[in-house]
Amino acid sequence: MFFLTSAELFEKGGPMMYLLLLCSLTVAAIAIDRFMLYRRASQGARALEAEVSKSLRGRKVNELAPAAEGQDNMVAYLVRTALDARAAGEDVPMALDAAYGEAAMLLRARLNYLSMIVTMAPLMGLLGTISGMIESFSIFNLQAGQPMAITGGIGEALIATATGLLVAIFSLVVHTYFAQRMDVMLTLLEKTMNTLQAGFAVVDGGNRHAS
């Protein structure tokens, strides 16, 4: 389908091609933005979660801060949030819930635009095709007896539909990929939250009994 990149066919596709081009550029921009965010959010996150779990099983809370230090992933963000809340005497589960909500909102950001483009792009292409066919029938009325006038026009009008479908497929693939990564990341964050809450409950409960 590389012929669709031809400037000539792009022009023949009609005005709707410019909107479809804008949609494809939007998808590409979101893909780059989400890739950079997810890479930063997940880099070293799984290893840190394992280290947090190991430290809390050994009741070594003092090892959490050094483990999370210098890391920019979302697991480190939860760990720092929990430690800060605990040090300030605040409700740790509530602080973790708020931090998890912020992280989830950040991970979900802009994915809804991809869903919208998946639905909208084929409709835009179809609209471009219909308007092109209307124009073709108008030409046919003016050039009666010349079938090529209408068949050629319809062929050109279908370019918009094909382009709309390609944009929708591109957007669907990108959305599915990042939705999957989001699910994996949210599952890891939930696991980290549960580990921190359970670990602090055991450690703090043991300290109270000891005192």
Short mmCIF file of C-alpha atoms in Angstrom, two decimals:
data_model
loop_
_atom_site.label_atom_id
_atom_site.label_comp_id
_atom_site.label_asym_id
_atom_site.label_seq_id
_atom_site.Cartn_x
_atom_site.Cartn_y
_atom_site.Cartn_z
CA MET A 1 0.00 0.00 0.00
CA PHE A 2 2.96 2.32 -0.42
CA PHE A 3 1.22 3.94 -3.39
CA LEU A 4 -0.89 5.83 -0.85
CA THR A 5 2.13 7.95 -0.03
CA SER A 6 2.07 9.38 -3.54
CA ALA A 7 1.41 13.10 -3.53
CA GLU A 8 -0.73 12.70 -6.63
CA LEU A 9 -3.05 10.15 -5.04
CA PHE A 10 -3.11 12.17 -1.85
CA GLU A 11 -4.51 15.10 -3.80
CA LYS A 12 -6.99 12.85 -5.60
CA GLY A 13 -8.27 11.59 -2.26
CA GLY A 14 -9.90 14.94 -1.62
CA PRO A 15 -9.89 17.42 1.28
CA MET A 16 -10.60 14.71 3.84
CA MET A 17 -7.08 13.37 3.27
CA TYR A 18 -5.66 16.35 5.15
CA LEU A 19 -7.75 15.50 8.22
CA LEU A 20 -6.69 11.86 7.96
CA LEU A 21 -3.08 12.96 7.73
CA LEU A 22 -3.58 15.00 10.88
CA CYS A 23 -5.05 11.92 12.59
CA SER A 24 -2.08 9.76 11.59
CA LEU A 25 0.38 12.38 12.86
CA THR A 26 -1.56 12.59 16.12
CA VAL A 27 -1.34 8.82 16.55
CA ALA A 28 2.41 8.91 15.87
CA ALA A 29 2.92 11.76 18.37
CA ILE A 30 0.91 9.93 21.07
CA ALA A 31 2.84 6.72 20.40
CA ILE A 32 6.18 8.48 20.90
CA ASP A 33 4.96 10.27 24.03
CA ARG A 34 3.51 7.10 25.58
CA PHE A 35 6.59 5.04 24.69
CA MET A 36 8.86 7.48 26.50
CA LEU A 37 6.55 7.64 29.52
CA TYR A 38 6.08 3.87 29.83
CA ARG A 39 9.79 3.27 29.39
CA ARG A 40 10.60 5.68 32.20
CA ALA A 41 7.77 4.40 34.41
CA SER A 42 8.74 0.73 34.09
CA GLN A 43 12.53 0.85 33.89
CA GLY A 44 13.81 -1.09 36.89
CA ALA A 45 10.30 -1.25 38.40
CA ARG A 46 9.98 -5.03 38.55
CA ALA A 47 13.41 -5.48 40.14
CA LEU A 48 12.63 -2.78 42.70
CA GLU A 49 9.29 -4.42 43.59
CA ALA A 50 11.10 -7.70 44.22
CA GLU A 51 13.65 -5.92 46.39
CA VAL A 52 10.90 -4.15 48.37
CA SER A 53 9.13 -7.45 48.96
CA LYS A 54 12.36 -9.09 50.12
CA SER A 55 13.21 -6.22 52.47
CA LEU A 56 9.77 -6.15 54.08
CA ARG A 57 9.71 -9.92 54.53
CA GLY A 58 12.89 -9.43 56.56
CA ARG A 59 11.34 -6.40 58.29
CA LYS A 60 14.16 -4.21 56.99
CA VAL A 61 12.23 -1.00 56.32
CA ASN A 62 15.45 1.01 56.44
CA GLU A 63 16.53 -0.66 53.18
CA LEU A 64 13.58 0.74 51.20
CA ALA A 65 14.76 4.34 50.87
CA PRO A 66 18.23 3.44 49.50
CA ALA A 67 16.64 0.95 47.11
CA ALA A 68 14.29 3.57 45.65
CA GLU A 69 16.86 6.37 45.64
CA GLY A 70 17.80 7.62 42.19
CA GLN A 71 15.05 5.65 40.44
CA ASP A 72 12.38 7.40 38.40
CA ASN A 73 9.94 4.53 37.91
CA MET A 74 6.43 4.37 39.37
CA VAL A 75 7.24 1.67 41.90
CA ALA A 76 9.89 3.97 43.38
CA TYR A 77 7.26 6.72 43.49
CA LEU A 78 4.97 4.49 45.56
CA VAL A 79 7.79 3.48 47.87
CA ARG A 80 8.80 7.10 48.53
CA THR A 81 5.17 8.07 49.05
CA ALA A 82 4.68 5.29 51.61
CA LEU A 83 7.90 6.13 53.47
CA ASP A 84 7.07 9.85 53.59
CA ALA A 85 3.55 9.16 54.86
CA ARG A 86 4.84 6.75 57.50
CA ALA A 87 7.51 9.21 58.66
CA ALA A 88 4.91 11.98 58.93
CA GLY A 89 2.53 9.78 60.87
CA GLU A 90 -0.07 9.90 58.09
CA ASP A 91 -2.37 7.15 56.84
CA VAL A 92 -0.12 5.03 54.61
CA PRO A 93 -2.91 3.17 52.74
CA MET A 94 -4.66 6.46 51.97
CA ALA A 95 -1.41 8.01 50.72
CA LEU A 96 -0.74 4.95 48.55
CA ASP A 97 -4.28 5.04 47.12
CA ALA A 98 -3.82 8.68 46.12
CA ALA A 99 -0.40 7.97 44.58
CA TYR A 100 -1.78 4.96 42.71
CA GLY A 101 -4.63 7.09 41.35
CA GLU A 102 -2.18 9.70 40.07
CA ALA A 103 -0.01 7.03 38.45
CA ALA A 104 -3.00 5.33 36.82
CA MET A 105 -4.27 8.63 35.47
CA LEU A 106 -0.85 9.37 34.01
CA LEU A 107 -0.67 5.93 32.38
CA ARG A 108 -4.17 6.25 30.88
CA ALA A 109 -3.62 9.78 29.57
CA ARG A 110 -4.16 10.22 25.81
CA LEU A 111 -5.12 6.59 25.19
CA ASN A 112 -8.75 7.69 24.81
CA TYR A 113 -7.70 9.83 21.84
CA LEU A 114 -6.44 6.68 20.12
CA SER A 115 -9.81 5.00 20.69
CA MET A 116 -11.53 8.01 19.20
CA ILE A 117 -9.33 7.96 16.09
CA VAL A 118 -9.95 4.21 15.64
CA THR A 119 -13.66 4.98 15.36
CA MET A 120 -13.44 8.32 13.61
CA ALA A 121 -10.87 7.66 10.86
CA PRO A 122 -12.97 5.13 8.86
CA LEU A 123 -15.98 7.44 9.13
CA MET A 124 -13.92 10.35 7.85
CA GLY A 125 -12.67 8.22 4.99
CA LEU A 126 -16.21 7.14 4.18
CA LEU A 127 -17.37 10.74 4.23
CA GLY A 128 -14.58 11.64 1.82
CA THR A 129 -15.62 8.77 -0.46
CA ILE A 130 -19.29 9.79 -0.43
CA SER A 131 -18.50 13.40 -1.24
CA GLY A 132 -16.20 12.19 -4.03
CA MET A 133 -18.92 9.96 -5.45
CA ILE A 134 -21.42 12.80 -5.37
CA GLU A 135 -18.97 14.88 -7.35
CA SER A 136 -18.42 11.98 -9.78
CA PHE A 137 -22.16 11.65 -10.45
CA SER A 138 -22.32 15.37 -11.06
CA ILE A 139 -19.54 15.06 -13.63
CA PHE A 140 -21.31 12.08 -15.21
CA ASN A 141 -24.44 14.18 -15.73
CA LEU A 142 -22.37 16.78 -17.50
CA GLN A 143 -20.46 14.22 -19.58
CA ALA A 144 -23.20 11.77 -20.57
CA GLY A 145 -22.01 8.81 -22.59
CA GLN A 146 -18.53 8.80 -20.99
CA PRO A 147 -18.54 5.98 -18.38
CA MET A 148 -14.88 6.59 -17.52
CA ALA A 149 -15.86 9.94 -16.07
CA ILE A 150 -17.75 8.26 -13.22
CA THR A 151 -15.70 5.08 -12.76
CA GLY A 152 -12.48 7.05 -12.58
CA GLY A 153 -14.02 9.44 -10.07
CA ILE A 154 -15.27 6.60 -7.85
CA GLY A 155 -11.84 4.97 -7.93
CA GLU A 156 -10.26 8.19 -6.75
CA ALA A 157 -12.93 8.67 -4.09
CA LEU A 158 -12.20 5.24 -2.59
CA ILE A 159 -8.68 6.42 -1.74
CA ALA A 160 -10.15 8.27 1.25
CA THR A 161 -11.84 5.13 2.56
CA ALA A 162 -8.67 3.06 2.21
CA THR A 163 -6.64 5.74 3.95
CA GLY A 164 -9.17 6.01 6.76
CA LEU A 165 -8.98 2.25 7.33
CA LEU A 166 -5.18 2.33 7.38
CA VAL A 167 -5.16 5.15 9.94
CA ALA A 168 -7.70 3.26 12.08
CA ILE A 169 -5.61 0.06 11.95
CA PHE A 170 -2.47 1.99 12.88
CA SER A 171 -4.27 3.62 15.80
CA LEU A 172 -5.76 0.31 16.95
CA VAL A 173 -2.36 -1.39 17.01
CA VAL A 174 -0.82 1.47 18.99
CA HIS A 175 -3.75 1.57 21.42
CA THR A 176 -3.69 -2.19 22.00
CA TYR A 177 0.06 -2.19 22.63
CA PHE A 178 -0.04 0.58 25.22
CA ALA A 179 -3.25 -0.68 26.84
CA GLN A 180 -1.46 -3.98 27.43
CA ARG A 181 1.58 -2.23 28.88
CA MET A 182 -0.71 -0.14 31.09
CA ASP A 183 -2.43 -3.27 32.46
CA VAL A 184 0.94 -4.85 33.26
CA MET A 185 2.16 -1.68 34.98
CA LEU A 186 -1.03 -1.21 37.02
CA THR A 187 -0.87 -4.85 38.16
CA LEU A 188 2.71 -4.31 39.33
CA LEU A 189 1.73 -1.12 41.17
CA GLU A 190 -1.17 -2.89 42.89
CA LYS A 191 1.19 -5.66 43.97
CA THR A 192 3.62 -3.07 45.33
CA MET A 193 0.84 -1.31 47.24
CA ASN A 194 -0.29 -4.54 48.86
CA THR A 195 3.29 -5.45 49.75
CA LEU A 196 3.96 -2.06 51.33
CA GLN A 197 0.71 -1.99 53.30
CA ALA A 198 1.10 -5.54 54.58
CA GLY A 199 4.80 -5.08 55.32
CA PHE A 200 4.34 -1.84 57.25
CA ALA A 201 1.43 -3.35 59.18
CA VAL A 202 3.60 -6.26 60.29
CA VAL A 203 6.63 -4.10 61.15
CA ASP A 204 4.69 -1.38 62.95
CA GLY A 205 2.54 -3.94 64.74
CA GLY A 206 5.65 -5.74 65.92
CA ASN A 207 7.19 -2.49 67.13
CA ARG A 208 4.09 -1.63 69.14
CA HIS A 209 4.08 -5.04 70.80
CA ALA A 210 7.79 -4.76 71.56
CA SER A 211 7.28 -1.40 73.24
#
